[in-house]
Coordinates of C-alpha atoms (C1' of nucleotides) in Angstrom, one line a residue:
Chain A
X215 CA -17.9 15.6 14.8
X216 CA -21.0 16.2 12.8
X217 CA -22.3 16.0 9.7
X218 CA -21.0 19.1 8.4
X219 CA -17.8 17.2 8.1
X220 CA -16.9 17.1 4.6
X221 CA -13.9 15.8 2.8
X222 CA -13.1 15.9 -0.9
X223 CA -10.5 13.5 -2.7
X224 CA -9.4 15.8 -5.6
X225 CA -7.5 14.2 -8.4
X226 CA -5.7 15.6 -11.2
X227 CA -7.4 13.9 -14.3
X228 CA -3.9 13.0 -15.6
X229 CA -4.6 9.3 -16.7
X230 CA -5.5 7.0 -14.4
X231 CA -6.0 6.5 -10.2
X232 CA -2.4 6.0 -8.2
X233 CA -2.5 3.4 -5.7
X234 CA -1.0 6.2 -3.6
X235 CA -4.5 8.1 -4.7
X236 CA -6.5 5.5 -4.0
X237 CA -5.1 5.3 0.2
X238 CA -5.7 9.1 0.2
X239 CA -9.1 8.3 -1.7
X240 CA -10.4 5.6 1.1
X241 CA -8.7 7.6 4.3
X242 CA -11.4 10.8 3.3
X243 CA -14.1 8.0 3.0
X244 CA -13.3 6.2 5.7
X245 CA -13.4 9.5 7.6
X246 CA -16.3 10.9 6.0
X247 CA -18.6 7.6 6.3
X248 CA -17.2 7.6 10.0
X249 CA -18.4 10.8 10.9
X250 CA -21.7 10.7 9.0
X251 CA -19.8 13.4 7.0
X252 CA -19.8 14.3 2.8
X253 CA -17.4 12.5 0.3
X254 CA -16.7 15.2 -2.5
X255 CA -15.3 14.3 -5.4
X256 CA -13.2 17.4 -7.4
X257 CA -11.4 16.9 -10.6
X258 CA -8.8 19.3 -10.7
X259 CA -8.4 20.3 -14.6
X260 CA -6.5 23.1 -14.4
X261 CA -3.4 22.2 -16.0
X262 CA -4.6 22.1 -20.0
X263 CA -1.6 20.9 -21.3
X264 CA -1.6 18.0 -19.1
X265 CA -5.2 16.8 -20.0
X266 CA -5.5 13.2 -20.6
X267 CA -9.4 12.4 -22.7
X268 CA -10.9 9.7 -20.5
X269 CA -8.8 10.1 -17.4
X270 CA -11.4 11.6 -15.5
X271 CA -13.9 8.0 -16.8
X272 CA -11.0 5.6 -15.9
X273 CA -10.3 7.8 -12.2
X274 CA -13.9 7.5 -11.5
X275 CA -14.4 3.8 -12.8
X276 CA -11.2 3.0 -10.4
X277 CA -12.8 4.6 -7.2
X278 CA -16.3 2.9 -8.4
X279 CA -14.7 -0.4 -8.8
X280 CA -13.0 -0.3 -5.4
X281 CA -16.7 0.3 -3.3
X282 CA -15.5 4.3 -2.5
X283 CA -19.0 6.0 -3.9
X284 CA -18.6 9.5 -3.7
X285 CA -21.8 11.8 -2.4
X286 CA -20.7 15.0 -4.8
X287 CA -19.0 14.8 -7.8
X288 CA -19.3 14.3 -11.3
X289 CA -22.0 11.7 -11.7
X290 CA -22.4 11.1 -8.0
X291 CA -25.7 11.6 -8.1
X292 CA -26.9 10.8 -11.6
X293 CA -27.7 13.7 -13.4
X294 CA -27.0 16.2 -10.5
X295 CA -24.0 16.5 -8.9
X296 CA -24.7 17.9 -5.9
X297 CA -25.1 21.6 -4.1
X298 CA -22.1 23.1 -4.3
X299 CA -21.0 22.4 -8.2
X300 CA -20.0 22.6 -10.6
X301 CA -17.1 19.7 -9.1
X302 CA -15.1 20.4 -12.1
X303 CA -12.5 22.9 -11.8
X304 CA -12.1 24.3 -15.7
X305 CA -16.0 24.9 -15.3
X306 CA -15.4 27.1 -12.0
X307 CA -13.3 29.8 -13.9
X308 CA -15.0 33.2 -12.8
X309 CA -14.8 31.9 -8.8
X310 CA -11.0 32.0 -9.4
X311 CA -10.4 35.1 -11.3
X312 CA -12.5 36.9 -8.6
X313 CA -10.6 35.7 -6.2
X314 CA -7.6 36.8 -7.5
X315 CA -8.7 40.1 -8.3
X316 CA -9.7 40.1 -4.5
X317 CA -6.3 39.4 -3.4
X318 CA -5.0 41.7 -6.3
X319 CA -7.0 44.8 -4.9
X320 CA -6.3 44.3 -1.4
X321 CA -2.4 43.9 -2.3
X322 CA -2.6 40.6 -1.1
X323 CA -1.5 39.2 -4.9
X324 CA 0.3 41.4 -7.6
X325 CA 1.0 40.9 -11.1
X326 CA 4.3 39.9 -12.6
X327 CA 5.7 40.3 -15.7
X328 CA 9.0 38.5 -15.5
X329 CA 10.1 36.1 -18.3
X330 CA 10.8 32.5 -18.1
X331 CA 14.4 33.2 -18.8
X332 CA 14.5 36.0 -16.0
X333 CA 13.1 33.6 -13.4
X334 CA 15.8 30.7 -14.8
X335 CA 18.6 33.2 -13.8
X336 CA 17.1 34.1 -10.5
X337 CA 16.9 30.6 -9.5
X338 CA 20.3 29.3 -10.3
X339 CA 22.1 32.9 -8.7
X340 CA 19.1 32.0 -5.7
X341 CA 20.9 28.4 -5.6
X342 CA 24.4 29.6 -6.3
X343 CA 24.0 32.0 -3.0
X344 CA 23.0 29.4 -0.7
X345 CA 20.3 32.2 0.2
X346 CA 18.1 30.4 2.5
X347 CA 15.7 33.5 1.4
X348 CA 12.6 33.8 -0.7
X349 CA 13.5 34.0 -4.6
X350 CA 13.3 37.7 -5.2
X351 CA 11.1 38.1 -8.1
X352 CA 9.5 41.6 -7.8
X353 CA 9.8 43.8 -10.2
X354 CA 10.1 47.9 -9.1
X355 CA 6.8 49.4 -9.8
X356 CA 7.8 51.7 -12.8
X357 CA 9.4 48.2 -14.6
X358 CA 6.0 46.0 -14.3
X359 CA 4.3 49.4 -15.8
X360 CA 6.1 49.5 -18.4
X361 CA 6.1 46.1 -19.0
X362 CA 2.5 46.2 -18.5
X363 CA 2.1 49.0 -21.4
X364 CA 4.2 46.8 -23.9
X365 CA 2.0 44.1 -23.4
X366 CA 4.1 41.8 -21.6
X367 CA 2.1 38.5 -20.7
X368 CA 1.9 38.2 -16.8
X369 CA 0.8 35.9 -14.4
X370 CA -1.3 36.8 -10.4
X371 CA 1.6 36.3 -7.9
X372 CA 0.9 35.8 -4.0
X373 CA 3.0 38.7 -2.2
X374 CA 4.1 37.1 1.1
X375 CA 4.9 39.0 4.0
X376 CA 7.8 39.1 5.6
X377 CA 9.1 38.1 9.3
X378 CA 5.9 35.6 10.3
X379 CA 5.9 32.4 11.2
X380 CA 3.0 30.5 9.7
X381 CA 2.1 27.1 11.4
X382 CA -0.6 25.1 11.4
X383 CA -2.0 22.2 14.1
X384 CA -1.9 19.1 11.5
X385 CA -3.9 16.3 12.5
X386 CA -1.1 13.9 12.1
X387 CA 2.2 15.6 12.6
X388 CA 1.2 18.3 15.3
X389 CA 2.6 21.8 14.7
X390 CA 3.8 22.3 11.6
X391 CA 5.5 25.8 11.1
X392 CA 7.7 27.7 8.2
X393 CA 9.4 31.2 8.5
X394 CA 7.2 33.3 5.4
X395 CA 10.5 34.4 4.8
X396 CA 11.4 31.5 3.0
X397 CA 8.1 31.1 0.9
X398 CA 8.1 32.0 -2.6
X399 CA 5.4 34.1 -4.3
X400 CA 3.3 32.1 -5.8
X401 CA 1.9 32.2 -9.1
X402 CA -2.0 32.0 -8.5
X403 CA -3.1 32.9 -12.0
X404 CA -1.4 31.3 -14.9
X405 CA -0.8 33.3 -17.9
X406 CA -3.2 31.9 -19.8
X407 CA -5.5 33.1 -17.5
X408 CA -6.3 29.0 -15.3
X409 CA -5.4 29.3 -11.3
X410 CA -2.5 26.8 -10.0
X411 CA -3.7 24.0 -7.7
X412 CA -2.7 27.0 -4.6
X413 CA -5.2 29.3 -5.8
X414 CA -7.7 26.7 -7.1
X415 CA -7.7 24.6 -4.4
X416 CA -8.5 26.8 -1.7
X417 CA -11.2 28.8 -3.3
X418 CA -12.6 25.4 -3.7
X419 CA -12.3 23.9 -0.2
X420 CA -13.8 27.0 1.0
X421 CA -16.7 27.0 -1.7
X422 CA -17.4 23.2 -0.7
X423 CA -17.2 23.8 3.2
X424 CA -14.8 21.1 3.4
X425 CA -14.3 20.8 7.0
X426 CA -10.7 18.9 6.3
X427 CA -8.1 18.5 4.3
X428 CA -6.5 15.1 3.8
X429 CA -4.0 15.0 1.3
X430 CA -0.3 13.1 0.5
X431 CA 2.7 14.8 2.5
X432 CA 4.1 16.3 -0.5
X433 CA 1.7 19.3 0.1
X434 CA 3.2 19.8 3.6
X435 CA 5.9 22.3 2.1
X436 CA 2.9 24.2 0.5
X437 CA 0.8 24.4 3.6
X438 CA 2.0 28.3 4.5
X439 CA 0.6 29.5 1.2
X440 CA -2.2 28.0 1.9
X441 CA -2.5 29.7 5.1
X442 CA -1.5 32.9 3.4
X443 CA -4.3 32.8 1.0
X444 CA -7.2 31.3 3.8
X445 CA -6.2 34.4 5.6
X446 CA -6.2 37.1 2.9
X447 CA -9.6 35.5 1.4
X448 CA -11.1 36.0 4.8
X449 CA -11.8 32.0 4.8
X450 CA -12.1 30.0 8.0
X451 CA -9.4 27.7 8.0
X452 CA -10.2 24.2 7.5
X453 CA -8.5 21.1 9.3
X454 CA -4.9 19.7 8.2
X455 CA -3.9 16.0 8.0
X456 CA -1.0 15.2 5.8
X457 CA -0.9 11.3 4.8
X458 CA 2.4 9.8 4.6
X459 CA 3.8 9.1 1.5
X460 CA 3.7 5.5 -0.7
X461 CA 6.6 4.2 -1.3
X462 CA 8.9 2.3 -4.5
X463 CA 10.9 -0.6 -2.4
X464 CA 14.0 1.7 -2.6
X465 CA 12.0 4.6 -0.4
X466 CA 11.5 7.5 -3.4
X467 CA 7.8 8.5 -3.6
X468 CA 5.7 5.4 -5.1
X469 CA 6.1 5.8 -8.7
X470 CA 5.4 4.1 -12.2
X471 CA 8.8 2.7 -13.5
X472 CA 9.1 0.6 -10.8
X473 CA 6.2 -1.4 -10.7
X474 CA 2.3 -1.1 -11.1
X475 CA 0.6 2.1 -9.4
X476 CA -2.5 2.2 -11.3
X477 CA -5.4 0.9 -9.5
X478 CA -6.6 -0.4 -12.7
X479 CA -2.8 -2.6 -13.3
X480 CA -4.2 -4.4 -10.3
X481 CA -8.0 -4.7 -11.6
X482 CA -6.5 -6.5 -14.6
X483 CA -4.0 -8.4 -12.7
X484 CA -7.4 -9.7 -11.1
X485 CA -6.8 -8.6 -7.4
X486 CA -9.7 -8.5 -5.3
X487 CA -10.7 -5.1 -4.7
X488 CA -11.1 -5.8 -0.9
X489 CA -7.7 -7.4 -0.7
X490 CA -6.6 -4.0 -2.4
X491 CA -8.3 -1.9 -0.2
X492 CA -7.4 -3.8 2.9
X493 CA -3.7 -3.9 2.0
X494 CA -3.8 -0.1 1.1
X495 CA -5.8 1.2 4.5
X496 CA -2.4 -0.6 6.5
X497 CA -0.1 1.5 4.7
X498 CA -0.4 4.3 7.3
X499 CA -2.8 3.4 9.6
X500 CA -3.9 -0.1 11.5
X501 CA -6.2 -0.6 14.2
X502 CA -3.9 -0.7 17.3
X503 CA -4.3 -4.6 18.0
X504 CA -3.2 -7.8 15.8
X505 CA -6.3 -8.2 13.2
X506 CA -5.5 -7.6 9.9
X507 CA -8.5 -9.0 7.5
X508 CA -11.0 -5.3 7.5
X509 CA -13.7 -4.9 5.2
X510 CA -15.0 -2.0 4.1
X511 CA -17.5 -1.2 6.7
X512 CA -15.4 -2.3 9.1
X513 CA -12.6 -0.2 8.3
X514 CA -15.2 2.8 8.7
X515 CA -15.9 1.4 12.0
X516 CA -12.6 1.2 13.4
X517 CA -10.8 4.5 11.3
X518 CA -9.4 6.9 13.4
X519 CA -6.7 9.9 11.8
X520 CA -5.4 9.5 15.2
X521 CA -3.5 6.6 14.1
X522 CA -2.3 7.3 11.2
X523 CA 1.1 7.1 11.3
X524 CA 3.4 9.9 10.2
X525 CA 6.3 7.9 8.4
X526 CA 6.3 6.5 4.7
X527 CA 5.5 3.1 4.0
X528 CA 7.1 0.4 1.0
X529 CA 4.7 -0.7 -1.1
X530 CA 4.8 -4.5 -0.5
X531 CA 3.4 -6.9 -3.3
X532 CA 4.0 -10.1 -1.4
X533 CA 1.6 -8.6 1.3
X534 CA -0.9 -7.7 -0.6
X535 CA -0.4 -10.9 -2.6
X536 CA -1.0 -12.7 0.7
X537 CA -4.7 -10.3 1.2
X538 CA -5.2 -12.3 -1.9
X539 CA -5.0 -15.1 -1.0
X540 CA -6.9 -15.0 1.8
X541 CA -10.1 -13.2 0.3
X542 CA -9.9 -15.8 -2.4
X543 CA -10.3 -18.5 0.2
X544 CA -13.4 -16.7 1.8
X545 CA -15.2 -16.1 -1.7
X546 CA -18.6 -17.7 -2.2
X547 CA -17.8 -20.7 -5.1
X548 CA -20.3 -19.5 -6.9
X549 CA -18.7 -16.3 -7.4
X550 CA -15.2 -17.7 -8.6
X551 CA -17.3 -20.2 -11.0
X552 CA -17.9 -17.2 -12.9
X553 CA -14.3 -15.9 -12.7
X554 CA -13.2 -19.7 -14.2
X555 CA -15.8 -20.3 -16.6
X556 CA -14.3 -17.7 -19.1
X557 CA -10.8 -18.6 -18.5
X558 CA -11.7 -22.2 -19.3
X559 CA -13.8 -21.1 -22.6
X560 CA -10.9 -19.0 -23.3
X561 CA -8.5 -22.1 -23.6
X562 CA -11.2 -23.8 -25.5
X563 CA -11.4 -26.7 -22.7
X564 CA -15.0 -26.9 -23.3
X565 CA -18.1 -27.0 -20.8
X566 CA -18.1 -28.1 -17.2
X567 CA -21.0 -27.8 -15.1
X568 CA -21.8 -25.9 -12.0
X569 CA -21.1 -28.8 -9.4
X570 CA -17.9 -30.0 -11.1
X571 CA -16.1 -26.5 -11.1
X572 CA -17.4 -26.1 -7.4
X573 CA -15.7 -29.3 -6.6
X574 CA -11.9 -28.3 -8.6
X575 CA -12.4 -25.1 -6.7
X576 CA -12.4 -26.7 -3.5
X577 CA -9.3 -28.7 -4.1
X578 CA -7.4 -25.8 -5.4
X579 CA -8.4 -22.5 -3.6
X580 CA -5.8 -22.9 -0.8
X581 CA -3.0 -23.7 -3.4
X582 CA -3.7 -20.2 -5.2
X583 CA -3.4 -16.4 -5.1
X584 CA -6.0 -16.1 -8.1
X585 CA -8.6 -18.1 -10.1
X586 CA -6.7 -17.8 -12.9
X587 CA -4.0 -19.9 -11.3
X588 CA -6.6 -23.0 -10.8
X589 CA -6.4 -23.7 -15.2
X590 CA -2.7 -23.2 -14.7
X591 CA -1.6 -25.3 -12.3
X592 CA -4.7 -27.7 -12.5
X593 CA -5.1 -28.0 -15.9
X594 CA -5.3 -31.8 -15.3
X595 CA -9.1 -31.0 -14.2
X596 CA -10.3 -30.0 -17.6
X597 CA -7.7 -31.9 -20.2
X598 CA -5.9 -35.3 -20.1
X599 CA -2.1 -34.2 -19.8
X600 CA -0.2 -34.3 -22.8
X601 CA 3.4 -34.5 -21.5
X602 CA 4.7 -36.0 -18.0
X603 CA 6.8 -33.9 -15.8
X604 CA 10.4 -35.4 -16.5
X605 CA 11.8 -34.9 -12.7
X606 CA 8.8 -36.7 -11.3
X607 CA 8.9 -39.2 -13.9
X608 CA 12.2 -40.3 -13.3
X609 CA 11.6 -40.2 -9.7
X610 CA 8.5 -41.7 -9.2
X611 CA 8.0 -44.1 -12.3
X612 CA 9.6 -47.1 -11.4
X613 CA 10.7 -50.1 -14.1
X614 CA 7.4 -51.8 -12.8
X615 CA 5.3 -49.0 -12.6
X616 CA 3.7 -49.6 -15.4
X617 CA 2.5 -53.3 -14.2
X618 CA 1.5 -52.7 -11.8
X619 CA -0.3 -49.5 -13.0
X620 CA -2.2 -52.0 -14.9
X621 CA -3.0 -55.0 -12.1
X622 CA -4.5 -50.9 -10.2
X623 CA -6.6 -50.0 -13.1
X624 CA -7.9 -53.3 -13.3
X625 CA -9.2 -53.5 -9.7
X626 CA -10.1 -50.1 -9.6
X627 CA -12.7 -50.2 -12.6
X628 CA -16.3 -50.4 -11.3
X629 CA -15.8 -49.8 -7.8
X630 CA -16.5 -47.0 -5.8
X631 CA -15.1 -43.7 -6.5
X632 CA -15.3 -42.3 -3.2
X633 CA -12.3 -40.7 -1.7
X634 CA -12.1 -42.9 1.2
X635 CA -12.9 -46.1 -0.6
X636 CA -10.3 -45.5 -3.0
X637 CA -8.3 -45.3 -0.6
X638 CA -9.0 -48.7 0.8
X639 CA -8.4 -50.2 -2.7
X640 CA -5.2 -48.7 -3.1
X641 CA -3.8 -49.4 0.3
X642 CA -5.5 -52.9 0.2
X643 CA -3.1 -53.8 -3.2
X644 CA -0.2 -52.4 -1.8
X645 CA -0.5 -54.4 0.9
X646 CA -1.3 -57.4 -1.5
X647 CA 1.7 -56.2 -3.5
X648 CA 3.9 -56.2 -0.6
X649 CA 4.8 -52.6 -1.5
X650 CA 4.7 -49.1 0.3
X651 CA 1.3 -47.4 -1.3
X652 CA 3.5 -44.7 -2.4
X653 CA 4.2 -47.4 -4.9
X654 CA 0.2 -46.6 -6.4
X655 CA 0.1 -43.5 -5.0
X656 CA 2.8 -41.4 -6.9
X657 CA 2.4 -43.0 -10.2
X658 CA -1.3 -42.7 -10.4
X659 CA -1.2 -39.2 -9.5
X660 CA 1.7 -38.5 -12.6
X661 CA -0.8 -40.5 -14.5
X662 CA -3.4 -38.6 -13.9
X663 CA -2.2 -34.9 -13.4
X664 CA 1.5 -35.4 -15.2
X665 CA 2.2 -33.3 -12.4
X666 CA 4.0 -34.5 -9.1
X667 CA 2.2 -31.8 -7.0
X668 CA -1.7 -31.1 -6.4
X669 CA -4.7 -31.4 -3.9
X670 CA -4.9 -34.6 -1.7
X671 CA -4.7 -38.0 -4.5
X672 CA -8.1 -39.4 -3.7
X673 CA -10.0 -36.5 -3.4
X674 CA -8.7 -35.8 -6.8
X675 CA -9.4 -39.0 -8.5
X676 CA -13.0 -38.7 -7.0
X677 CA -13.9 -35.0 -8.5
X678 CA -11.9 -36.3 -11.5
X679 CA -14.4 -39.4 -11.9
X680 CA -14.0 -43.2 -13.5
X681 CA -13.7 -42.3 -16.6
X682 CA -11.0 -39.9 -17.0
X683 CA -8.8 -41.6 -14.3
X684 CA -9.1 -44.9 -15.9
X685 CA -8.0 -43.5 -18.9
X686 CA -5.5 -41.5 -18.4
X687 CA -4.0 -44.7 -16.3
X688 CA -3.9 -46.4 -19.6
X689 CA -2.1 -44.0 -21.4
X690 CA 0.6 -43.5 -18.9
X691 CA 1.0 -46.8 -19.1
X692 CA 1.7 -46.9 -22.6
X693 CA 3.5 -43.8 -22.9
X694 CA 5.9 -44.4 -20.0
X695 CA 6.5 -47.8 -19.9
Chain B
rG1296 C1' 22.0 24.4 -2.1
rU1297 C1' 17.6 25.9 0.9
rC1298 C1' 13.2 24.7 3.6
rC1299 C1' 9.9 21.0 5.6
rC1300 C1' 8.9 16.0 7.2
rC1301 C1' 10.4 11.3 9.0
rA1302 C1' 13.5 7.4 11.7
rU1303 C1' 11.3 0.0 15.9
rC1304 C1' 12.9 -6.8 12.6
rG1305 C1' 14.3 -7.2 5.1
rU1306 C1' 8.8 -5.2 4.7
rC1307 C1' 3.9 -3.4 7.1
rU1308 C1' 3.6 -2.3 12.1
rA1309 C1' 2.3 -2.6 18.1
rG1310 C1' 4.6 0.1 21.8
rU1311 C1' -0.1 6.4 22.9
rU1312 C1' 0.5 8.7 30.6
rG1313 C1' 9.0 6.7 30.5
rG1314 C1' 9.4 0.4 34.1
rU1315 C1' 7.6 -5.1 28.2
rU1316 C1' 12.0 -11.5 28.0
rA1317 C1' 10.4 -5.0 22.6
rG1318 C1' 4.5 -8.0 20.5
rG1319 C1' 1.9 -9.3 15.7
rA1320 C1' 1.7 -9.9 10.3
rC1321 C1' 4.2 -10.8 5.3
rA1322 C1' 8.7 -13.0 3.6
rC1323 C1' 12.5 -16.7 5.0
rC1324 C1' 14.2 -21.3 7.7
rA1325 C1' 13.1 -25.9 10.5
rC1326 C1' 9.8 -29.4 12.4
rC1327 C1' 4.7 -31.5 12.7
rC1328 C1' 0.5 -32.8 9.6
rU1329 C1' 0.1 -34.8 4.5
rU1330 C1' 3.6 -40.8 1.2
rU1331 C1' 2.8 -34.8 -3.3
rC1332 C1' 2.2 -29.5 -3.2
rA1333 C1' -0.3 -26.0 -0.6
rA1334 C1' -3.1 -24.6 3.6
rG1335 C1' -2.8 -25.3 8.9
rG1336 C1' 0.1 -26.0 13.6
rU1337 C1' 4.7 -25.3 16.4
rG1338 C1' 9.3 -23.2 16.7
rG1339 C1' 13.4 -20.2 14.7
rC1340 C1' 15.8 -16.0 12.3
rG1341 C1' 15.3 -10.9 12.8
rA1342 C1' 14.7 -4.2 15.0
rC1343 C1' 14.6 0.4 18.8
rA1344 C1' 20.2 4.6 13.3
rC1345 C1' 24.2 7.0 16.3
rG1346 C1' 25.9 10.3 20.3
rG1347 C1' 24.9 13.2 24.3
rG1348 C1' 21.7 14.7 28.1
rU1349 C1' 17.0 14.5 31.8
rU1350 C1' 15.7 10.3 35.2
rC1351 C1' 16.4 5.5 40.1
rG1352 C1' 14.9 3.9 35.2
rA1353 C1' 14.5 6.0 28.0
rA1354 C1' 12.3 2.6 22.0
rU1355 C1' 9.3 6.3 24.6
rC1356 C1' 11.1 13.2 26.8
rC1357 C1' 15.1 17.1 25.1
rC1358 C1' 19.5 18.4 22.0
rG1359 C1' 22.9 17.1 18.3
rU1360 C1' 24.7 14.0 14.4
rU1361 C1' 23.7 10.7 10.6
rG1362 C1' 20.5 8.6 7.2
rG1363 C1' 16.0 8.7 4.2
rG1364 C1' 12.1 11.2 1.8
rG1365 C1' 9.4 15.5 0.1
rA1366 C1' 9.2 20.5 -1.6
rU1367 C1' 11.8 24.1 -4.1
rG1368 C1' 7.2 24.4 -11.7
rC1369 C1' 3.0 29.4 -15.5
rC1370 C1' 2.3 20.1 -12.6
rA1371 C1' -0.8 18.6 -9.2

RNA sequence: GUCCCCAUCGUCUAGUUGGUUAGGACACCACCCUUUCAAGGUGGCGACACGGGUUCGAAUCCCGUUGGGGAUGCCA
């Protein structure tokens, strides 16, 4: 393939991006960047009643924050959008309305002037029947004319043919076909004059050249109208690949209700947007052998529609969780510094330097799923602790705990504070003491943390310095006995 | 109801030309490491929805059943 592959992600600017948006968003780019192809971006604002004021800012801020740059589209190119604009659909009106008087002159499309109550009836007798049948809408000529002269609002229908089989060579399913019979007409011109996402949708894929069209599986049923109208517009038809769909953990289409879909609930949860993306491009697709950890450009490298699979996938927060994780681990310090140093003014813990955080980061990266996690289960690296976990207390603080506590402190004061030679000194008095080190080691770490759990004890104490360990000792003491 | 799509461990999936002890990852469990917790290592648990064909041989091809999902809007 060329570069006159070009695929568009077109959104409805309904409030914000679906994760299930987002997969279809990154499978165009991924196709697009891997052919040396266009990444179009089309808002599709037909529906006025549904218009959401800064949907179209949050969609493109989502898609922005996740690395998918679009070459066409609003913005995508500062103050030009690109060749074949405009890339929003309410400012494409006139393409529309010719087309549909096109398909109205060449009896491809007729008007209809039935009422919403008319079309209620048709439907239930339609379901009542069991008629496998197209809904039987049309109106005998002399009716609509009359209609027509008493000023009846009407709306552009598609009149499909009878007795054809429509199919279509999708890239990811293979032959896909439907009898016409059982196609509806479809409204293409709303009453108020704005096309349907049918009508709109093709004029615009033709208008843009997009070579394919990769979209959710929910359009699969649609597909022979869209064939319909291709053919009656004289278009060249473009390639199909329907994605499969994204799924709640019960297996109904991915939906709000039962758990985040907006890309930006994640943003705010503080994901990665790698880890996102990463977790998202598996849902459908992987690269035939065991890796799992893709970036960006690597997903590009590898991304074939060819193996994109062709059943739904469950939406799996633990997995991505675990993506995390692991892009956490990889980060450069300097880069999660930033993340902590607000989270820590936040609490009002004060000022740490550079090297300090770089050291508590260390300890605590492979204990986390997020930076935010590090003040919250080590807030013992920025405050003394104010209480003492009560099950390790009682396990660990012994009747003569606090002694010997003490006899620790005491020896420990003005040496080295060097992991391994605190080590030394507290393996060296255990041995004095006749005790297991477990003995120095458990307390001191209650002491220290109030926690029983955390990074390796010495390493700890050392990022922790002198100071605070010493006292922190002391007041354990006192406080527990 | 009707039409379309789908069907491998709980989840994401490998399996692309029929022959594998059906592989990996997440999660879970155990052990090792660590006198903590993680991480890591090792091992374990765990699947071809069912029934017929075709074939020497089927997770893989065909048919049917069942199950799930989607569509059926003057939403996209």
């Amino acid at each position: 393939m060329s570069s006159d592959t070009r695929v568009r992600f077109a959104p409805s600017p309904t409030g914000y991006l679906h994760v299930g948006g987002l997969r279809t968003a990154l499978y165009n780019y991924l196709f697009a960047r891997k052919h040396g192809g266009t990444f179009v971006l089309r808002i599709e604002d037909t529906d006025r009643k549904r218009f959401v004021e800064g949907a179209e800012e949050a969609l493109i801020d989502s898609l922005r924050w996740c690395g998918l740059d679009f070459d066409e589209g609003p913005g995508a190119r500062g103050d030009e959008d690109g060749p074949y604009g405009p890339y929003r659909q309410s400012d494409r009106q006139e393409l529309y309305v010719a087309a549909a008087n096109k398909l109205l002159e060449s009896g491809h499309a007729y008007r209809c002037y039935r009422t919403d109550d008319e079309l209620q009836q048709i439907r239930e007798e339609h379901q009542a029947n069991k008629s496998p049948g197209r809904l039987k809408v049309r109106l005998p000529e002399e009716e609509s004319a009359r209609r027509a002269a008493d000023g009846m609002p009407s709306v552009v229908r598609l009149k499909v043919p009878d007795g054809e089989t429509l199919s279509v060579n999708d890239l990811v399913r293979g032959e896909v076909s439907i009898s016409s019979d059982i196609v509806d007409d479809q409204i293409l011109l709303k009453s108020d004059g704005f096309p349907t996402y049918h009508l709109a949708n093709v004029v615009d894929d033709h208008a843009m050249k997009i070579s394919h069209v990769i979209r959710g599986e929910e359009w699969l049923p649609s597909m022979p109208k869209h064939l319909l109208l291709y053919r009656a517009l004289g278009y060249e038809l473009p390639q199909f690949a329907h994605l499969p769909l994204l799924l709640n953990s019960d297996r109904s289409k991915l939906s709000k209700r039962q758990g985040d879909v907006a890309v930006e609930d994640y943003r705010e949860k503080s994901f990665y947007p790698e880890a996102l993306l990463n977790f998202v491009a598996f849902l459908g697709w992987n690269p035939g052998d065991d890796r799992e950890m893709f970036s960006l450009d690597e997903l590009i490298e590898e991304f074939s529609l060819k193996r994109v699979n062709k059943s739904g996938a469950i939406f799996n927060l633990e997995k991505l969780s675990w993506f995390n994780q692991q892009y956490l681990r990889e980060r450069p310090v300097a880069e999660t510094i930033g993340q902590l140093r607000p989270l820590l003014t936040e609490k009002g813990w004060g000022e740490f330097d550079d090297a300090y955080l770089a050291e508590v980061i260390e300890l605590m990266k492979e204990r986390v799923t997020f930076p935010y996690e590090i003040p919250e289960l080590g807030s013992y690296f920025f405050v003394d602790p104010t209480e003492y976990d009560e099950k390790t207390v009682k396990k660990r603080w012994k009747a003569e705990s606090g002694e010997r506590m003490t006899r620790l402190a005491e020896r420990l004061e003005g040496g080295s504070w060097k992991a391994d030679d605190l080590e030394t000194v507290f393996k060296d008095q255990a041995e004095k003491e006749e005790i297991g080190a477990g003995q120095f080691i458990h307390p001191t770490r209650l002491a220290v943390s109030g926690t029983g759990v955390g990074p390796s004890l010495y390493h700890m104490l050392e990022t922790l310095g002198e100071e605070r360990c010493l006292r922190r000792i002391r007041k354990a003491t006192e406080v527990l006995g």
